PDB file of C-alpha atoms and ligand atoms in Angstrom:
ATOM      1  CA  UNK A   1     102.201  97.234 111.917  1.00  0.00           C
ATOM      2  CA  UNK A   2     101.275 101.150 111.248  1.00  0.00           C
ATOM      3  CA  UNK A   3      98.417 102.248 113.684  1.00  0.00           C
ATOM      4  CA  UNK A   4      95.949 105.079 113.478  1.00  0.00           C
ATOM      5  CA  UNK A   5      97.569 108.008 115.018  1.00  0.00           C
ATOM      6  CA  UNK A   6      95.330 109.201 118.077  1.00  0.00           C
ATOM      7  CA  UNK A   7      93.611 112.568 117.036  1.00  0.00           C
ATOM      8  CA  UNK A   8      95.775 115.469 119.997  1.00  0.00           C
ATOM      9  CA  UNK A   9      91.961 117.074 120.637  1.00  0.00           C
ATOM     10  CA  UNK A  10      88.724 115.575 120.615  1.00  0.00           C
ATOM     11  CA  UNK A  11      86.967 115.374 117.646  1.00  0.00           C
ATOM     12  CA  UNK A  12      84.621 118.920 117.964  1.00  0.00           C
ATOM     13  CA  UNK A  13      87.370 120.536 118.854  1.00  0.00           C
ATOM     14  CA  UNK A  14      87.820 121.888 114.963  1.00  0.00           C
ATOM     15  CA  UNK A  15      84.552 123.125 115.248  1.00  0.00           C
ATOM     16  CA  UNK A  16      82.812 124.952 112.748  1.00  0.00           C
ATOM     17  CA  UNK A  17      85.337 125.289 110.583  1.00  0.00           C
ATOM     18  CA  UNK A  18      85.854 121.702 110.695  1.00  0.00           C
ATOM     19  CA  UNK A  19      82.643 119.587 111.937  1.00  0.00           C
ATOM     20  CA  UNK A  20      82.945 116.358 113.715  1.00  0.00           C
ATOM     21  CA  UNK A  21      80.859 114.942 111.519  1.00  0.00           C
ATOM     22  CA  UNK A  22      83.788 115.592 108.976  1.00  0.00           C
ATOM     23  CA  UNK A  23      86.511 114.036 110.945  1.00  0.00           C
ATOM     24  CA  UNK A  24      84.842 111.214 112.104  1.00  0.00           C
ATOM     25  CA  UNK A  25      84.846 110.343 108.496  1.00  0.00           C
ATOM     26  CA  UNK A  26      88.618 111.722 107.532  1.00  0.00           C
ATOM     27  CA  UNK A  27      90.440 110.172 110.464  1.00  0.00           C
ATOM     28  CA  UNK A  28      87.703 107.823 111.237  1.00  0.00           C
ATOM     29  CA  UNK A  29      87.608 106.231 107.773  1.00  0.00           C
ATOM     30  CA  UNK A  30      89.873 107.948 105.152  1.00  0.00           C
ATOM     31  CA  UNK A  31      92.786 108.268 107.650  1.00  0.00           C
ATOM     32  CA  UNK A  32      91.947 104.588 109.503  1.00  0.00           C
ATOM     33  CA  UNK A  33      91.656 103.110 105.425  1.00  0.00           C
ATOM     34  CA  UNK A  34      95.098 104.089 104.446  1.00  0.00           C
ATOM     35  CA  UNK A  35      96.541 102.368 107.291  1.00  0.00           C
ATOM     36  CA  UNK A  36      94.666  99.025 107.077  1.00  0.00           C
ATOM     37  CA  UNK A  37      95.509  99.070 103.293  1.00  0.00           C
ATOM     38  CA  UNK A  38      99.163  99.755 103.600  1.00  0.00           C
ATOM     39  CA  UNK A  39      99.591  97.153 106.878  1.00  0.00           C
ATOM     40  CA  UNK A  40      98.048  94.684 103.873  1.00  0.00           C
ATOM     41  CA  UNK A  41     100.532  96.345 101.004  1.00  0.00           C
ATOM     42  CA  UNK A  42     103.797  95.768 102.971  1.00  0.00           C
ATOM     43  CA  UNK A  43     103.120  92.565 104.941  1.00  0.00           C
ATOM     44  CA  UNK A  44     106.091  89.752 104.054  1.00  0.00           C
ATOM     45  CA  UNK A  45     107.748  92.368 102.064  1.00  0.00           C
ATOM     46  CA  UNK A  46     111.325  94.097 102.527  1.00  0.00           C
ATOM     47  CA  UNK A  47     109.347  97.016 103.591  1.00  0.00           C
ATOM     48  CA  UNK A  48     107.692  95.350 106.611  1.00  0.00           C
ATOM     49  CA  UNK A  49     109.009  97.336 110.014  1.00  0.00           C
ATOM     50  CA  UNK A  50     110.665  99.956 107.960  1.00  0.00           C
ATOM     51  CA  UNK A  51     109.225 103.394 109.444  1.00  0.00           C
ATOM     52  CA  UNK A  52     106.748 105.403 107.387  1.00  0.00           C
ATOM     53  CA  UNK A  53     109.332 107.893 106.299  1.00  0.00           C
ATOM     54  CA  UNK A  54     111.611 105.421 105.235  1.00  0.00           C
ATOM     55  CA  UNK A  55     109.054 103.505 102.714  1.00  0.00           C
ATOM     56  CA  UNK A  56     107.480 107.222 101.415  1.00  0.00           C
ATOM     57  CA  UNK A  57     110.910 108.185 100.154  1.00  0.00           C
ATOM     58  CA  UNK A  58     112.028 104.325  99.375  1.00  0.00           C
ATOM     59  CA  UNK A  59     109.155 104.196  96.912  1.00  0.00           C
ATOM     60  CA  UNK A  60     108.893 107.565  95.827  1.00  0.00           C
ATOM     61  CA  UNK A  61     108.974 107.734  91.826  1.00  0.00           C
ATOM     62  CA  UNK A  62     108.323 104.176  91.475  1.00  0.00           C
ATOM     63  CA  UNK A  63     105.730 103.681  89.037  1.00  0.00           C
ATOM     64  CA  UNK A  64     105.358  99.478  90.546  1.00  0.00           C
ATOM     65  CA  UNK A  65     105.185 100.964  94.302  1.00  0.00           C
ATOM     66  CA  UNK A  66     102.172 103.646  93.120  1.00  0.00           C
ATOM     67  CA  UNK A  67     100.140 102.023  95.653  1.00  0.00           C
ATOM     68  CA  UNK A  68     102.609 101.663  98.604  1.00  0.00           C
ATOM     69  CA  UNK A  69     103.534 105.172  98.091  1.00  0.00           C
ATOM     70  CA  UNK A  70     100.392 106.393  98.155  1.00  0.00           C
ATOM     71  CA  UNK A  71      98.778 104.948 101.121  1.00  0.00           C
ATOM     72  CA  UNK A  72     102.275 105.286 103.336  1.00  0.00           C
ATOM     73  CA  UNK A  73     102.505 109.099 102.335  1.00  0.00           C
ATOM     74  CA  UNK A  74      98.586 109.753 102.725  1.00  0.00           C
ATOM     75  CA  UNK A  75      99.061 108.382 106.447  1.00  0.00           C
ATOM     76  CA  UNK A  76     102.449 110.518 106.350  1.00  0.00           C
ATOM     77  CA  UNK A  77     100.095 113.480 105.778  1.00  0.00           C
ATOM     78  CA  UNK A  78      97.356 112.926 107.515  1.00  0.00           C
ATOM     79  CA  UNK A  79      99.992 112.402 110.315  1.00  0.00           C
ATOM     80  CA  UNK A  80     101.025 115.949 109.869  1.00  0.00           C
ATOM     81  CA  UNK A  81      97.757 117.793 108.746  1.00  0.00           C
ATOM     82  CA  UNK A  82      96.627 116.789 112.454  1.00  0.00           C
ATOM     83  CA  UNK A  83      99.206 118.142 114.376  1.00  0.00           C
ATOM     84  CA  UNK A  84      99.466 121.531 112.060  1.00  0.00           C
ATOM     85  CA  UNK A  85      95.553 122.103 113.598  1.00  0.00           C
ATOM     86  CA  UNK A  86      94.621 123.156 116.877  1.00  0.00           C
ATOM     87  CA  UNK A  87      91.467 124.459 118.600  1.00  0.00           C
ATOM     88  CA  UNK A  88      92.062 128.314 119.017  1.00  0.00           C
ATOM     89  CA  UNK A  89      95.108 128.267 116.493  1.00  0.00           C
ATOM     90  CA  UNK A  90      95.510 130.477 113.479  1.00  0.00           C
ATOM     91  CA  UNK A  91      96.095 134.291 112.974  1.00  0.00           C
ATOM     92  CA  UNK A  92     100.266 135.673 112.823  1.00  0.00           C
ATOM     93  CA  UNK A  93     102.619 133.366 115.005  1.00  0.00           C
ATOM     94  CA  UNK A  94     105.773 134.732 116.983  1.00  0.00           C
ATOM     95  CA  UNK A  95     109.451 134.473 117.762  1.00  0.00           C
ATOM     96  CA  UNK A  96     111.403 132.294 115.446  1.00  0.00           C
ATOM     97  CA  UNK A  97     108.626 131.454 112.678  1.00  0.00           C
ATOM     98  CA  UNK A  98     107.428 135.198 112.838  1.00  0.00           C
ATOM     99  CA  UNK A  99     110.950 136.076 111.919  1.00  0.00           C
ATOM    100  CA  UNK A 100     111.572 133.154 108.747  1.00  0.00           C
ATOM    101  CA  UNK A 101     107.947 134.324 107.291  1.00  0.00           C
ATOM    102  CA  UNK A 102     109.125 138.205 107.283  1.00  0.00           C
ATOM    103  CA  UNK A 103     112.587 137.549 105.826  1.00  0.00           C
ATOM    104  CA  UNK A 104     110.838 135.206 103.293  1.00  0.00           C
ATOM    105  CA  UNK A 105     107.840 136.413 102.224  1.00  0.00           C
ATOM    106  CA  UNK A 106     107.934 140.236 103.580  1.00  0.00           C
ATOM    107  CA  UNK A 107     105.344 139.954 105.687  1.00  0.00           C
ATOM    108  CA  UNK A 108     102.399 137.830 107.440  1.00  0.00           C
ATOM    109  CA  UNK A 109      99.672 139.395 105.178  1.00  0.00           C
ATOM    110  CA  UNK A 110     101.857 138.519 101.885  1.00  0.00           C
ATOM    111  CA  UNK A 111     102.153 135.118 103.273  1.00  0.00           C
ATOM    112  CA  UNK A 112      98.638 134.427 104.203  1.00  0.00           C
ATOM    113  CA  UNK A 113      97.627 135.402 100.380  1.00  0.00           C
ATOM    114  CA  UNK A 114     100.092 133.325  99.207  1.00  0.00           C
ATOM    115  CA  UNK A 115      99.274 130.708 101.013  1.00  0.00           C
ATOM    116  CA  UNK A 116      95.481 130.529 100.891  1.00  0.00           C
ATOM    117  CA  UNK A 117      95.927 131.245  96.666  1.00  0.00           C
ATOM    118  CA  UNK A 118      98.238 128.042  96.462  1.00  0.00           C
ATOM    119  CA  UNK A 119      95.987 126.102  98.703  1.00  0.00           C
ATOM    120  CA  UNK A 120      93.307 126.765  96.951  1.00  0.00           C
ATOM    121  CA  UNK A 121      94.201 126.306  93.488  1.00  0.00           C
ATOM    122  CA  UNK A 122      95.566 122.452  93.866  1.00  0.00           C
ATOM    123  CA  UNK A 123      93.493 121.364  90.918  1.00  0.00           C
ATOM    124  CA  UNK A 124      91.596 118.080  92.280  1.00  0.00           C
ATOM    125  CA  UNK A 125      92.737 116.753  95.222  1.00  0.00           C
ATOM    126  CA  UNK A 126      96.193 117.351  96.969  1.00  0.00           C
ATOM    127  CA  UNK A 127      97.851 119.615 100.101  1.00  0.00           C
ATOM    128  CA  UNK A 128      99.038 123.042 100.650  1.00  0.00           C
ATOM    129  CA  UNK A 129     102.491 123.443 102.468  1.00  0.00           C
ATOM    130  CA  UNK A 130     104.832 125.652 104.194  1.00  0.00           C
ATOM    131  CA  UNK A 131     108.105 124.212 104.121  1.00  0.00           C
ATOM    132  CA  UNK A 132     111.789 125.152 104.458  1.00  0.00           C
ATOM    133  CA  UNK A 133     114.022 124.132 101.559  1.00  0.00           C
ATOM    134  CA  UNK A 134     117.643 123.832 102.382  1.00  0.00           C
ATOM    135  CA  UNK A 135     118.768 127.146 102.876  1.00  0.00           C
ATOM    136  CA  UNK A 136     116.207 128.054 105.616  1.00  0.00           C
ATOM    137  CA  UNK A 137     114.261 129.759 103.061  1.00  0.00           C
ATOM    138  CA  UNK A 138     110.448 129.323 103.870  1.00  0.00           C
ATOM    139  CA  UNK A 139     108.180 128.544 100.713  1.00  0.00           C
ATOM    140  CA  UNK A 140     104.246 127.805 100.108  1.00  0.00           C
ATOM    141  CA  UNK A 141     103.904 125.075  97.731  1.00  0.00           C
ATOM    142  CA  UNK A 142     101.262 122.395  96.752  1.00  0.00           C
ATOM    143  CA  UNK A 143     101.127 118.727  95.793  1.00  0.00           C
ATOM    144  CA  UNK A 144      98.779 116.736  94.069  1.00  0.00           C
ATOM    145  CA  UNK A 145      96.953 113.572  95.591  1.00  0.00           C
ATOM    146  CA  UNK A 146      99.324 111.849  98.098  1.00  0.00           C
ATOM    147  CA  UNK A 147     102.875 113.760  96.798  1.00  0.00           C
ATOM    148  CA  UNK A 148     104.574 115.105  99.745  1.00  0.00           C
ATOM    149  CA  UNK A 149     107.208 118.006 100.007  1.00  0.00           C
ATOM    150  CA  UNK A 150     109.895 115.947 101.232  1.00  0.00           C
ATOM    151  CA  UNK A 151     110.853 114.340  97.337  1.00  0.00           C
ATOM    152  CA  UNK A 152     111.522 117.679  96.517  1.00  0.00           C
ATOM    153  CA  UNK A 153     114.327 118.880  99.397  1.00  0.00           C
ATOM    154  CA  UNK A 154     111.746 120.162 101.150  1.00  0.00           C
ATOM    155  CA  UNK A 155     111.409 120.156 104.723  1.00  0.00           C
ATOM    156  CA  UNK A 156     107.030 120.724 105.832  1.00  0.00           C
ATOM    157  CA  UNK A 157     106.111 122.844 108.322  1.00  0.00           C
ATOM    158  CA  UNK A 158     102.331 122.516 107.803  1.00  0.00           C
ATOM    159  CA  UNK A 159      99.808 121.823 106.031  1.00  0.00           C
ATOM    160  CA  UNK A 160      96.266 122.291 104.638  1.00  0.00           C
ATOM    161  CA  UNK A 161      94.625 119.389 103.212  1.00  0.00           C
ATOM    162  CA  UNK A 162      92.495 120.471 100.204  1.00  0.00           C
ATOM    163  CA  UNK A 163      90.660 116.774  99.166  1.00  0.00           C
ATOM    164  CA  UNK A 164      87.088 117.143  99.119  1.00  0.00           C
ATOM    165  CA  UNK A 165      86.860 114.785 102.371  1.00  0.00           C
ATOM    166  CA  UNK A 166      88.728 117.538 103.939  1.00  0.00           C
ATOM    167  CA  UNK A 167      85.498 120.047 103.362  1.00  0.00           C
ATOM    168  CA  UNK A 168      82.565 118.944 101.665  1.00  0.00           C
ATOM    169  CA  UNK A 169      80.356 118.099 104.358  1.00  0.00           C
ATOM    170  CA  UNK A 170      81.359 121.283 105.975  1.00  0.00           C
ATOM    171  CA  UNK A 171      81.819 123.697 102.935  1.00  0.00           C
ATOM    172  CA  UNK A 172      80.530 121.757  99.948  1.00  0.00           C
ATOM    173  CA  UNK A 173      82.187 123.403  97.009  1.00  0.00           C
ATOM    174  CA  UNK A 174      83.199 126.507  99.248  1.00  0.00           C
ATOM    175  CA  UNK A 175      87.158 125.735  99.049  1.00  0.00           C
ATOM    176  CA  UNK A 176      88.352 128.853  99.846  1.00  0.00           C
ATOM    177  CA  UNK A 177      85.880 129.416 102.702  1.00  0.00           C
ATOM    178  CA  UNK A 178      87.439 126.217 104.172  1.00  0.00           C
ATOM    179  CA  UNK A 179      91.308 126.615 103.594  1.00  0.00           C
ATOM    180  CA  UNK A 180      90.864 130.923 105.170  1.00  0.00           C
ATOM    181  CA  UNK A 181      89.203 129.657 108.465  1.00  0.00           C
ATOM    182  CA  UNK A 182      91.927 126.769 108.652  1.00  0.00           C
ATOM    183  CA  UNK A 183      94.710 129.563 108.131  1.00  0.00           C
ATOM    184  CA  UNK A 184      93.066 132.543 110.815  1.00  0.00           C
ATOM    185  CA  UNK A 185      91.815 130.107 113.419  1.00  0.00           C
ATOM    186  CA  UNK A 186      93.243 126.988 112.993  1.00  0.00           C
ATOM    187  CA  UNK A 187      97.106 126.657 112.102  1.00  0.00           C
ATOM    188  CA  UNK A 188      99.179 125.414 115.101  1.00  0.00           C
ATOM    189  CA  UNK A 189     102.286 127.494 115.541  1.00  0.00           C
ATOM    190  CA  UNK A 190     103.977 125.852 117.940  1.00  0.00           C
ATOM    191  CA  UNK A 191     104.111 122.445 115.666  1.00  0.00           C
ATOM    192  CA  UNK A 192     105.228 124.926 112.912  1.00  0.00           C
ATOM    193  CA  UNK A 193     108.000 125.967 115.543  1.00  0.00           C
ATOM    194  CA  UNK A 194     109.169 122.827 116.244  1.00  0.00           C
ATOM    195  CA  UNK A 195     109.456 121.365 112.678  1.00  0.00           C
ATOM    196  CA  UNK A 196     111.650 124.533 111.643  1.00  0.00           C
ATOM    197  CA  UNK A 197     114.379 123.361 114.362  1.00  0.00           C
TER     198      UNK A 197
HETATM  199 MN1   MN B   1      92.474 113.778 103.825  1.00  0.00          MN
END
């Protein structure tokens, strides 16, 4: 059985950018439904105690497993979106990740535009990453709805999600307004740190 992760900070610890208005509903009840529903999905099936990793990429592609996939890699990234946040978190990190985003992007400022344009233009609902594909090489890509970086070689380092449960009740249509704050006071570094190895 797949619980809901705990949330690492209390729930007005996002605050403003993100209310706790807005995560009582996101982990409360988005986050909470995509673990009740895949619990139900995988019950006396071959994928019953296989870990969440192992079912995203098991069913990955498969048109029949749509729905397994997508509620095991929404709690995948919901997982991950709430350990890339942190009260007091955001602005340029240091040491190792300071060094990949310099080599790879040229600087922080490059990578904070590229960032917030990618996140931002997800058309409908998806994520904005920085991952590491195989060489080491950091990149800023999206996905739509539940896709995750992983299918494509890619290794996450964080993310942004950029559905409207993320934001709306905090930013209404104000995307942009929402994914900047997340990057310059939000991101958590040190998780970034530790998922670059
Ligand atoms: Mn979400």
């Amino acid at each position: 059985m797949f619980t809901l992760m705990a949330l690492p900070y209390a729930p007005d610890a996002l605050s403003p950018v993100i209310s706790a208005n807005t995560i009582g509903f996101h982990h409360g009840k988005h986050h909470k439904t995509y673990v009740d529903n895949l619990n139900n999905l995988v019950k006396g099936t071959d994928l019953e105690g296989q870990s969440l990793e192992a079912i995203v990429m098991a069913v990955a592609g498969k048109a029949d497993k749509a729905p397994v996939f997508n509620n095991a890699a929404q709690i995948w990234n919901h997982d991950f979106y709430w350990k890339s946040l942190k009260p007091g978190g955001g602005g340029a990190p240091t040491g190792k990740v300071a060094d990949a985003i310099n080599e790879s992007f040229g600087s922080f400022d490059e990578f904070k535009k590229q960032l917030s344009a990618t996140t931002v233009s997800q058309f409908g609902s998806g994520w904005g990453w920085l991952a590491a594909d195989g060489a080491g090489k950091l990149k800023v890509v999206k996905t739509g709805n539940a896709e995750v970086p992983m299918t494509q070689g890619l290794k996450p380092l964080l993310t942004i999600d950029v559905w409207e449960h993320a934001y709306y009740l905090d930013h209404q249509n104000r995307r942009a307004d929402y994914v900047n704050a997340v990057i310059d006071k939000l991101l958590n570094w040190e998780f970034a740190a530790a998922n670059l190895g």
